[in-house]
Short mmCIF file of C-alpha atoms in Angstrom, two decimals:
data_model
loop_
_atom_site.label_atom_id
_atom_site.label_comp_id
_atom_site.label_asym_id
_atom_site.label_seq_id
_atom_site.Cartn_x
_atom_site.Cartn_y
_atom_site.Cartn_z
CA MET H 1 -56.64 -26.55 1.92
CA LYS H 2 -55.36 -23.32 3.71
CA LYS H 3 -51.90 -24.85 4.00
CA ARG H 4 -52.16 -24.04 0.09
CA TRP H 5 -52.03 -20.50 0.67
CA PHE H 6 -49.13 -20.45 2.09
CA VAL H 7 -47.43 -22.13 -0.74
CA LEU H 8 -47.29 -19.05 -3.59
CA PRO H 9 -45.97 -16.32 -1.13
CA ALA H 10 -43.37 -18.64 0.15
CA ALA H 11 -42.41 -19.50 -3.25
CA GLY H 12 -42.44 -15.93 -4.27
CA ILE H 13 -39.95 -14.87 -1.24
CA ALA H 14 -37.77 -17.38 -1.87
CA LEU H 15 -37.88 -16.66 -5.88
CA ALA H 16 -37.13 -13.08 -4.63
CA THR H 17 -34.48 -14.07 -2.25
CA ALA H 18 -32.79 -15.67 -4.83
CA GLY H 19 -32.71 -13.13 -6.97
CA VAL H 20 -31.66 -9.99 -4.32
CA LEU H 21 -28.44 -13.08 -3.84
CA ALA H 22 -27.60 -13.32 -7.55
CA LEU H 23 -27.54 -9.61 -7.89
CA VAL H 24 -25.37 -9.23 -4.90
CA ALA H 25 -23.44 -12.34 -4.78
CA PRO H 26 -19.87 -12.10 -6.67
CA ALA H 27 -20.40 -13.22 -10.18
CA SER H 28 -16.71 -15.35 -10.13
CA ALA H 29 -17.77 -18.83 -9.18
CA VAL H 30 -14.69 -19.10 -7.91
CA LEU H 31 -13.89 -18.10 -3.67
CA PRO H 32 -10.84 -15.48 -3.89
CA GLY H 33 -9.05 -18.02 -0.96
CA GLU H 34 -9.89 -20.53 -3.39
CA ALA H 35 -7.49 -19.35 -6.18
CA VAL H 36 -5.25 -18.06 -3.57
CA GLY H 37 -4.83 -19.55 -0.08
CA LEU H 38 -2.80 -16.68 1.01
CA LEU H 39 -5.92 -14.13 1.47
CA ASP H 40 -6.98 -16.72 3.75
CA GLN H 41 -4.54 -16.88 6.26
CA GLN H 42 -4.17 -14.48 9.05
CA VAL H 43 -1.92 -11.74 9.01
CA ARG H 44 1.66 -11.79 10.93
CA SER H 45 2.46 -8.85 12.82
CA SER H 46 5.88 -8.63 11.18
CA ASP H 47 4.48 -8.07 8.22
CA PRO H 48 4.88 -4.63 6.65
CA ALA H 49 1.62 -2.60 5.70
CA LEU H 50 0.65 -1.29 2.78
CA ALA H 51 0.37 2.16 2.25
CA TYR H 52 -2.19 2.73 -0.81
CA VAL H 53 -5.06 0.98 0.66
CA GLU H 54 -7.43 3.71 0.07
CA GLN H 55 -5.92 4.54 -3.40
CA PHE H 56 -6.27 0.99 -4.52
CA ASN H 57 -9.85 0.71 -3.37
CA LEU H 58 -8.90 -2.44 -1.16
CA ASP H 59 -11.14 -4.16 1.96
CA ALA H 60 -7.90 -3.10 4.21
CA ASP H 61 -8.87 -6.54 6.24
CA THR H 62 -7.87 -8.45 3.48
CA VAL H 63 -4.55 -7.04 2.38
CA ARG H 64 -1.92 -9.82 2.91
CA PHE H 65 1.81 -9.85 2.43
CA ALA H 66 3.14 -11.75 -0.03
CA GLY H 67 7.03 -11.02 -0.46
CA GLU H 68 9.79 -8.77 -1.68
CA THR H 69 13.08 -8.31 -3.46
CA ASP H 70 16.19 -6.10 -3.12
CA ASP H 71 13.85 -2.97 -3.95
CA SER H 72 10.13 -4.02 -4.49
CA ARG H 73 7.33 -5.67 -2.28
CA PHE H 74 4.22 -7.42 -3.23
CA TRP H 75 1.12 -7.80 -1.58
CA VAL H 76 -2.68 -9.44 -2.41
CA GLY H 77 -5.95 -8.31 -1.21
CA LEU H 78 -9.80 -7.92 -2.18
CA GLY H 79 -10.48 -5.12 -4.10
CA THR H 80 -13.96 -3.44 -2.25
CA ASP H 81 -15.92 -4.99 -5.13
CA GLY H 82 -14.56 -8.43 -4.36
CA LYS H 83 -12.22 -9.02 -6.86
CA VAL H 84 -8.58 -10.24 -6.05
CA CYS H 85 -6.29 -7.83 -6.05
CA LEU H 86 -1.62 -8.12 -6.75
CA ILE H 87 -0.11 -5.21 -5.50
CA ALA H 88 3.11 -3.88 -6.08
CA VAL H 89 5.20 -1.18 -4.42
CA VAL H 90 8.54 -0.51 -6.00
CA GLY H 91 11.85 2.08 -5.61
CA LYS H 92 12.23 5.06 -3.95
CA PRO H 93 10.49 7.40 -4.44
CA GLU H 94 7.81 4.88 -4.45
CA THR H 95 6.07 4.09 -7.45
CA GLY H 96 2.70 1.61 -6.79
CA GLY H 97 0.64 -0.59 -9.04
CA ALA H 98 -2.46 -2.75 -8.59
CA ALA H 99 -4.36 -5.08 -10.91
CA CYS H 100 -7.42 -6.76 -9.72
CA ALA H 101 -9.57 -9.32 -11.36
CA PRO H 102 -12.50 -11.78 -10.32
CA ALA H 103 -11.24 -14.77 -8.72
CA ASP H 104 -11.95 -17.23 -11.68
CA VAL H 105 -9.80 -14.98 -13.92
CA VAL H 106 -6.75 -15.13 -11.36
CA GLU H 107 -7.64 -18.89 -11.41
CA ARG H 108 -7.58 -19.16 -14.98
CA SER H 109 -4.91 -16.87 -16.38
CA GLY H 110 -3.55 -15.00 -13.58
CA ALA H 111 -3.20 -11.30 -12.65
CA MET H 112 -0.25 -9.38 -13.85
CA MET H 113 0.40 -6.22 -14.18
CA GLY H 114 3.51 -4.05 -16.49
CA LEU H 115 4.77 -1.25 -13.80
CA THR H 116 7.08 1.42 -14.94
CA PRO H 117 8.04 3.27 -11.70
CA VAL H 118 9.33 7.07 -12.14
CA LYS H 119 12.75 7.43 -13.78
CA GLU H 120 14.02 8.79 -10.45
CA SER H 121 13.36 5.35 -8.53
CA GLY H 122 15.89 3.44 -10.05
CA VAL H 123 14.32 0.49 -10.94
CA ALA H 124 13.26 -0.34 -14.71
CA GLU H 125 10.21 -1.48 -15.79
CA VAL H 126 8.89 -5.12 -14.24
CA ILE H 127 6.31 -7.09 -14.77
CA VAL H 128 4.68 -8.96 -12.11
CA TYR H 129 2.35 -12.17 -11.80
CA LEU H 130 -0.28 -13.12 -9.45
CA VAL H 131 -0.49 -16.72 -10.25
CA PRO H 132 -2.69 -19.03 -8.26
CA ASP H 133 -2.30 -22.14 -5.75
CA SER H 134 -3.38 -24.56 -8.35
CA VAL H 135 -0.04 -23.89 -10.46
CA ASN H 136 3.49 -25.32 -9.89
CA VAL H 137 6.04 -22.64 -9.54
CA ASP H 138 8.47 -24.90 -7.95
CA ASP H 139 10.81 -24.74 -11.04
CA VAL H 140 10.42 -21.37 -12.40
CA PRO H 141 12.67 -20.52 -15.44
CA GLY H 142 14.28 -17.23 -16.00
CA PRO H 143 14.39 -14.47 -15.90
CA TRP H 144 10.98 -15.19 -13.83
CA GLU H 145 11.94 -14.79 -9.97
CA ARG H 146 9.58 -16.49 -7.55
CA VAL H 147 8.50 -14.20 -4.83
CA GLY H 148 6.37 -15.94 -2.10
CA THR H 149 4.01 -18.44 -3.06
CA ASN H 150 2.02 -16.56 -5.45
CA VAL H 151 4.30 -13.63 -6.62
CA LEU H 152 6.81 -13.67 -10.01
CA VAL H 153 8.44 -11.22 -11.00
CA ALA H 154 10.88 -10.45 -14.26
CA ASP H 155 12.58 -7.26 -15.72
CA ALA H 156 9.95 -6.59 -18.38
CA ALA H 157 12.79 -5.87 -21.17
CA ASP H 158 14.19 -9.55 -20.17
CA ALA H 159 10.63 -11.27 -19.99
CA ARG H 160 9.62 -10.02 -23.42
CA ALA H 161 12.58 -11.31 -25.22
CA SER H 162 12.11 -14.77 -23.74
CA ASP H 163 10.04 -17.49 -24.48
CA VAL H 164 6.72 -17.57 -23.14
CA VAL H 165 6.55 -19.65 -19.84
CA SER H 166 3.75 -22.13 -19.38
CA LEU H 167 3.37 -23.03 -15.69
CA ALA H 168 1.80 -26.63 -15.25
CA ARG H 169 -1.18 -27.65 -13.13
CA ALA H 170 -1.98 -30.57 -11.48
CA ASP H 171 -5.01 -31.48 -13.97
CA GLY H 172 -2.89 -31.20 -16.87
CA THR H 173 -3.93 -27.28 -18.07
CA SER H 174 -1.50 -24.75 -17.87
CA LEU H 175 -0.59 -21.07 -17.15
CA ASP H 176 0.85 -19.17 -19.70
CA LEU H 177 3.17 -16.12 -18.41
CA VAL H 178 2.16 -13.45 -20.86
CA PRO H 179 4.14 -10.27 -20.38
CA MET P 1 -6.20 33.26 29.40
CA LYS P 2 -7.68 30.53 31.09
CA VAL P 3 -10.87 30.66 29.29
CA ARG P 4 -8.87 31.13 26.06
CA LYS P 5 -7.06 28.05 26.76
CA ALA P 6 -9.91 26.47 27.62
CA VAL P 7 -11.95 27.25 24.83
CA ALA P 8 -8.59 26.02 22.28
CA ARG P 9 -8.52 23.13 24.13
CA ALA P 10 -12.37 22.04 23.90
CA SER P 11 -12.10 23.09 19.67
CA VAL P 12 -8.99 20.53 19.52
CA ALA P 13 -11.34 18.16 21.39
CA VAL P 14 -14.06 18.97 19.29
CA VAL P 15 -11.92 18.28 16.17
CA ALA P 16 -10.36 15.28 17.04
CA ALA P 17 -13.85 13.80 18.03
CA ILE P 18 -15.33 14.45 14.67
CA GLY P 19 -12.07 13.02 12.94
CA LEU P 20 -12.45 10.17 14.68
CA THR P 21 -16.14 9.70 14.45
CA LEU P 22 -15.83 10.02 10.33
CA GLY P 23 -12.67 7.71 10.54
CA LEU P 24 -9.95 10.19 9.67
CA SER P 25 -6.32 10.51 10.73
CA PRO P 26 -3.64 12.62 9.92
CA THR P 27 -1.70 10.31 8.08
CA ALA P 28 -4.84 8.61 6.14
CA ALA P 29 -4.01 8.62 2.37
CA TRP P 30 -7.19 9.47 0.59
CA ALA P 31 -7.75 8.72 -3.02
CA VAL P 32 -9.82 11.19 -4.87
CA TYR P 33 -10.38 10.27 -8.36
CA TYR P 34 -11.72 12.30 -11.19
CA GLN P 35 -13.14 10.33 -14.10
CA TYR P 36 -12.18 11.36 -17.77
CA ALA P 37 -13.28 8.63 -19.40
CA LEU P 38 -16.61 7.17 -18.86
CA ASN P 39 -17.54 4.05 -21.13
CA ALA P 40 -16.14 5.89 -23.84
CA TYR P 41 -15.65 3.95 -27.03
CA THR P 42 -12.14 4.21 -28.35
CA ALA P 43 -10.07 2.69 -30.74
CA GLU P 44 -6.90 0.44 -29.93
CA ALA P 45 -4.04 2.51 -29.05
CA THR P 46 -5.89 5.78 -28.81
CA PRO P 47 -5.01 7.48 -25.44
CA ARG P 48 -7.64 9.55 -23.69
CA VAL P 49 -6.11 12.21 -21.87
CA SER P 50 -6.80 14.15 -18.66
CA VAL P 51 -6.38 18.12 -18.22
CA VAL P 52 -3.41 19.12 -16.80
CA GLY P 53 -3.09 19.10 -13.40
CA THR P 54 -1.51 18.02 -10.20
CA ILE P 55 -1.95 14.33 -10.40
CA ASN P 56 -0.30 10.86 -8.51
CA GLY P 57 -1.97 8.31 -10.09
CA GLY P 58 -4.88 6.60 -11.75
CA ARG P 59 -7.06 4.16 -12.49
CA ALA P 60 -8.66 2.21 -15.57
CA ASN P 61 -10.55 -0.66 -16.98
CA LEU P 62 -12.42 -1.87 -19.91
CA ALA P 63 -15.87 -2.47 -19.55
CA THR P 64 -15.75 -5.64 -21.66
CA SER P 65 -14.15 -8.91 -21.09
CA GLY P 66 -11.03 -10.45 -23.45
CA SER P 67 -7.34 -10.58 -23.48
CA PHE P 68 -7.01 -6.85 -24.00
CA ARG P 69 -4.08 -4.58 -22.26
CA VAL P 70 -5.33 -1.66 -20.36
CA TYR P 71 -2.66 1.37 -19.49
CA ILE P 72 -2.75 4.54 -17.22
CA GLN P 73 -0.06 6.52 -17.18
CA THR P 74 1.44 9.92 -16.20
CA VAL P 75 2.47 11.68 -18.61
CA SER P 76 4.63 15.67 -18.63
CA GLY P 77 4.30 16.95 -22.07
CA GLY P 78 4.30 13.67 -23.92
CA THR P 79 7.29 12.11 -21.77
CA LEU P 80 6.32 8.79 -19.69
CA LEU P 81 6.68 9.63 -16.17
CA ALA P 82 5.25 6.56 -14.86
CA SER P 83 2.78 3.71 -16.48
CA ASN P 84 1.32 0.80 -15.07
CA TYR P 85 -0.88 -1.95 -17.43
CA THR P 86 -2.49 -5.36 -16.98
CA ASN P 87 -3.35 -7.99 -19.88
CA THR P 88 -6.90 -9.37 -19.19
CA GLY P 89 -9.41 -7.59 -19.80
CA PHE P 90 -12.41 -6.80 -17.17
CA THR P 91 -10.08 -5.90 -14.42
CA ASP P 92 -8.94 -2.48 -12.92
CA VAL P 93 -5.37 -1.55 -13.27
CA TYR P 94 -4.16 1.73 -10.68
CA LEU P 95 -0.93 3.55 -10.21
CA VAL P 96 0.15 5.61 -7.75
CA HIS P 97 3.30 7.74 -7.46
CA SER P 98 4.75 11.01 -5.85
CA SER P 99 2.73 14.31 -7.04
CA TYR P 100 3.43 16.00 -10.04
CA SER P 101 1.92 19.57 -11.29
CA GLY P 102 1.43 20.22 -14.97
CA VAL P 103 1.04 16.62 -15.91
CA ASN P 104 -1.88 14.86 -17.87
CA SER P 105 -2.99 11.34 -17.00
CA ARG P 106 -3.49 9.28 -20.04
CA CYS P 107 -5.12 5.63 -20.39
CA TYR P 108 -5.43 3.29 -23.51
CA TRP P 109 -6.14 -0.19 -24.54
CA ASP P 110 -4.42 -2.55 -27.30
CA TRP P 111 -4.75 -6.05 -28.20
CA LEU P 112 -1.59 -8.13 -28.48
CA PRO P 113 -2.30 -10.56 -30.98
CA GLY P 114 -2.71 -7.33 -33.67
CA SER P 115 -5.26 -4.78 -34.47
CA TYR P 116 -8.66 -5.53 -33.34
CA GLY P 117 -10.25 -3.17 -35.59
CA ILE P 118 -13.43 -2.03 -33.58
CA SER P 119 -13.76 0.76 -30.47
CA LEU P 120 -14.13 -0.60 -26.99
CA PRO P 121 -15.42 0.89 -24.02
CA LEU P 122 -12.85 2.23 -21.43
CA ASN P 123 -12.83 3.85 -17.76
CA CYS P 124 -10.18 6.18 -16.59
CA TRP P 125 -9.62 7.95 -13.84
CA ARG P 126 -6.77 10.41 -12.71
CA SER P 127 -5.91 10.71 -8.56
CA VAL P 128 -4.94 14.06 -6.94
#
């Protein structure tokens, strides 16, 4: 009979703990590393560092270099709020942009941004997509260029003039690149 | 003279110690954001504009989900200097560039398929 005295308080504590966990846990049902495996990889010492960690509210320990083109560099990382962020730095002088979304949104539709750098940077508007590991990017059609495992980039004017590209997943669904 | 030098050295050491304690470093790039739209119900394609000032970027989001495009831009007298947008609602979009003085930050949203018809809560910041 005495043991019953402990049942209600214990249940109350368990419920309260669950409630607190529900409040502090990220809303996304997908873990960032499940959507973009690069986030779970080790930082390579040869990777260039991102200068705008503070500006983009990123958790510095999570930032990973994702690839580069002649005039642009790309990273992925987690925001201080746990969102998955795509980061691009283009041109000289540099213009940087980031777009951050919950991991389940990235898994479903990717994260994209349309970055128009300052004119003197010598770079035209670019569309950048962060795509999850689940889509097939082996044969991405033009004007899209694959940069690393998860980043696709295109000249904005070319991307808008082209048909929407659908990237297939193994489960039969697809992800549309919508500039 | 020796005392002065010692005091100067000590001062430098104290400042450095305080800086290290606070996590400061001379090369640290700080993001100071000033919010100029706070859950501001805003009609589609209607820019919210910051005061004129020295600006090196900004940040914007919509406090709702959906397939909306959210823009953060730096403009000079209506001329676009730099811009970034994302097309997934409930996401954050950031922009950073060299500092410009006498410019505005502006933000807005639109809906790619057409006219959305109602106002949405928009958050926008400029950074200096």
